[in-house]
């Protein structure tokens, strides 16, 4: 019912949910039930790729929530994604048990290799799925909360905030590269065997992981939509457009920013956690500043401040990336990506979805606008007040 | 520093709503406010005039918590020390501020601008779950009627004319139901008719038991308000009194009005 109330006025949202939830059912079905000889069969690699896109879409959605609606341009959202991924990776490492190369019942291979004698305290509990899944949300959420608390309370805004978010992900990358951090250093974590007792390479497990990612994307959309449709969402937009005005009518801007930044980081963490079992590896390269910047490009291309556009942008840009980086065009991909960003900024400042919405508003017959929101039509009756 | 005023005077006894005493603020050696003292009574409307750089805007910054004074006392409503509070806390105590450049939430509708400004619980968790109730809807109607924007309520604020934005911003102040309104150059860029309407509006607001401090350059407008005038110069009070008295003060004529 709440869902219905949320999206009843939102055609794009309905389509988005229908497509995402439809994919959650259809893609696993086409993979499992349709024989590989059929034209409609979806191969393991295609499903893994689609699963990756869906996780990226959730990450883009989380960035759009803070950037599109609250004006916080985070250039470090990849860090929250990676932390969620690491929490999941730690759980998966502990599931390997004696099947590792060194067959140590407790220590992951890389710790045995480093001659460690016992599990570091921060690995405790990760053998439990519920604890690990809690950490998937708690670790990025807590980092975002602490980071946001200090940054927003000190009123760091604009480009300065972007720079320190970038510094945050860079610092984490350097830290996670170190072997003595106890997260596998350079190599990260891989060779996962089981998730929740199911073999991670099994087709059914992979299908279930894909479905879980699609459901997570749908839920993430609903949470984000609920936030931006609430009165708090209006305050976020107010902060984006006129921060000091919002302060002077009595809102504690830093609380609102910290709240939305934390929620967003948790969403990014979940995206990372679903990404890791599908790609089978997590390593410090996920913290690379470039990754976080790419997320910004996805959102800009799709249309910021639209939620669905961000998800769309993630899929489009990553599809292009997959296409171009596998052929002879591979060396030129960075130029294409950069060019895409520049062209979007110049010609489609509202992104694909934002521009499409605008065209739709303009094209729509005027009879329908009278019961809609006349505010979006600049030419609608503007009688002077006096 | 407080050589002029006995600092042992117990603040709660002051009848003023706003009480500034010996307030000084320096920016990089420039004294924006210099031992400024000013009192505003409950329900009073006061016009502040003065040349550019006289410290008018800095004074508002100090009162609303944007700038911390180097020295001096800023007390509000029976002795609340404003120098220790931030903007949000001061706003919630009942001080509303209109900026020089009209600042409204351009991507929200006119009615949402008022809704978000309505006095109420500003904590994030309350706001997250807030629904517009009948009381709020009624308040919005009243305020939009007062500021003459009822016909524009569903338009985006960004599409309003300059004058309408000024009124909307005044409406947002009214929605906060503040004890004190600080209004910075409300008629800048307005037509004569709009200026007159604004003077009427401010008078009505003041009559409804709000204290109002208006900073304005437009002497015709100040005259139309017909209230006590304070002229600032180089960060302190140069003259204070009825408009005719102040405008004939030779120092005021020299530094501000011109001969």
Coordinates of C-alpha atoms in Angstrom, one line a residue, chain A residues 155 226-227 229-235 237-256 259 373-378 380-386, chain B residues 64 66 86-89 91-92 95 97-99 103-105 107-109 112 115-117 122-124 127-128 130-132 136 148-149 152 154-156 159 164 167 169 172 176 197:
Chain A
X155 CA 30.4 23.2 6.9
X226 CA 10.2 7.4 0.0
X227 CA 13.0 9.7 1.2
X229 CA 9.0 12.2 -1.6
X230 CA 8.8 13.0 2.1
X231 CA 9.0 16.4 3.6
X232 CA 12.6 15.6 4.5
X233 CA 13.2 15.1 0.8
X234 CA 11.9 18.6 0.2
X235 CA 14.3 19.9 2.8
X237 CA 16.3 19.9 -2.2
X238 CA 16.1 23.2 -0.2
X239 CA 19.6 22.5 1.1
X240 CA 20.8 21.8 -2.4
X241 CA 19.3 25.1 -3.8
X242 CA 19.7 27.5 -0.9
X243 CA 21.6 26.1 2.0
X244 CA 21.9 29.2 4.1
X245 CA 18.2 30.0 3.7
X246 CA 17.4 26.5 5.0
X247 CA 19.6 27.2 8.0
X248 CA 18.0 30.6 8.7
X249 CA 14.5 29.1 8.8
X250 CA 15.8 26.8 11.5
X251 CA 16.8 23.5 10.0
X252 CA 20.0 21.9 11.2
X253 CA 21.5 21.3 7.7
X254 CA 24.3 19.1 9.0
X255 CA 21.8 16.6 10.5
X256 CA 19.9 16.3 7.2
X259 CA 21.2 11.3 7.5
X373 CA 1.4 20.5 -12.0
X374 CA 1.1 23.8 -13.7
X375 CA 4.3 24.9 -12.0
X376 CA 6.4 23.0 -14.5
X377 CA 4.9 25.0 -17.3
X378 CA 6.5 28.4 -17.4
X380 CA 0.9 28.7 -17.4
X381 CA -1.4 31.5 -16.1
X382 CA 0.8 33.9 -14.3
X383 CA -1.5 36.6 -13.0
X384 CA 0.1 39.3 -10.8
X385 CA -1.0 39.1 -7.2
X386 CA -2.1 42.7 -6.7
Chain B
X64 CA 21.3 35.6 13.4
X66 CA 26.2 33.8 11.1
X86 CA 24.0 28.7 15.7
X87 CA 21.7 29.9 13.0
X88 CA 19.2 27.1 13.3
X89 CA 18.9 27.5 17.1
X91 CA 15.8 30.8 14.0
X92 CA 13.9 28.4 16.2
X95 CA 14.2 35.4 14.7
X97 CA 15.7 36.9 8.4
X98 CA 15.1 38.1 4.8
X99 CA 18.2 38.4 2.7
X103 CA 16.4 33.8 -1.5
X104 CA 13.6 31.3 -2.0
X105 CA 13.6 27.6 -2.8
X107 CA 12.6 24.2 -7.3
X108 CA 9.7 24.1 -4.9
X109 CA 6.3 25.4 -5.4
X112 CA 5.9 24.3 -0.4
X115 CA 5.1 24.8 4.2
X116 CA 8.7 24.2 4.8
X117 CA 9.0 27.5 6.7
X122 CA 12.7 20.8 12.7
X123 CA 14.3 17.5 13.7
X124 CA 15.1 15.3 10.8
X127 CA 10.3 15.9 9.3
X128 CA 10.8 12.5 7.6
X130 CA 5.6 14.7 8.6
X131 CA 2.3 15.0 6.7
X132 CA 0.6 18.3 5.9
X136 CA -0.8 23.7 8.3
X148 CA -0.8 38.3 -2.1
X149 CA 0.5 35.1 -3.7
X152 CA 0.6 31.6 -7.6
X154 CA 1.3 25.9 -7.3
X155 CA 3.9 27.6 -9.4
X156 CA 7.5 27.0 -8.9
X159 CA 9.3 31.3 -12.0
X164 CA 6.9 38.2 -6.0
X167 CA 7.0 38.8 -0.9
X169 CA 10.4 35.4 1.2
X172 CA 8.3 32.4 4.6
X176 CA 8.1 30.9 11.0
X197 CA 2.5 47.4 -1.1

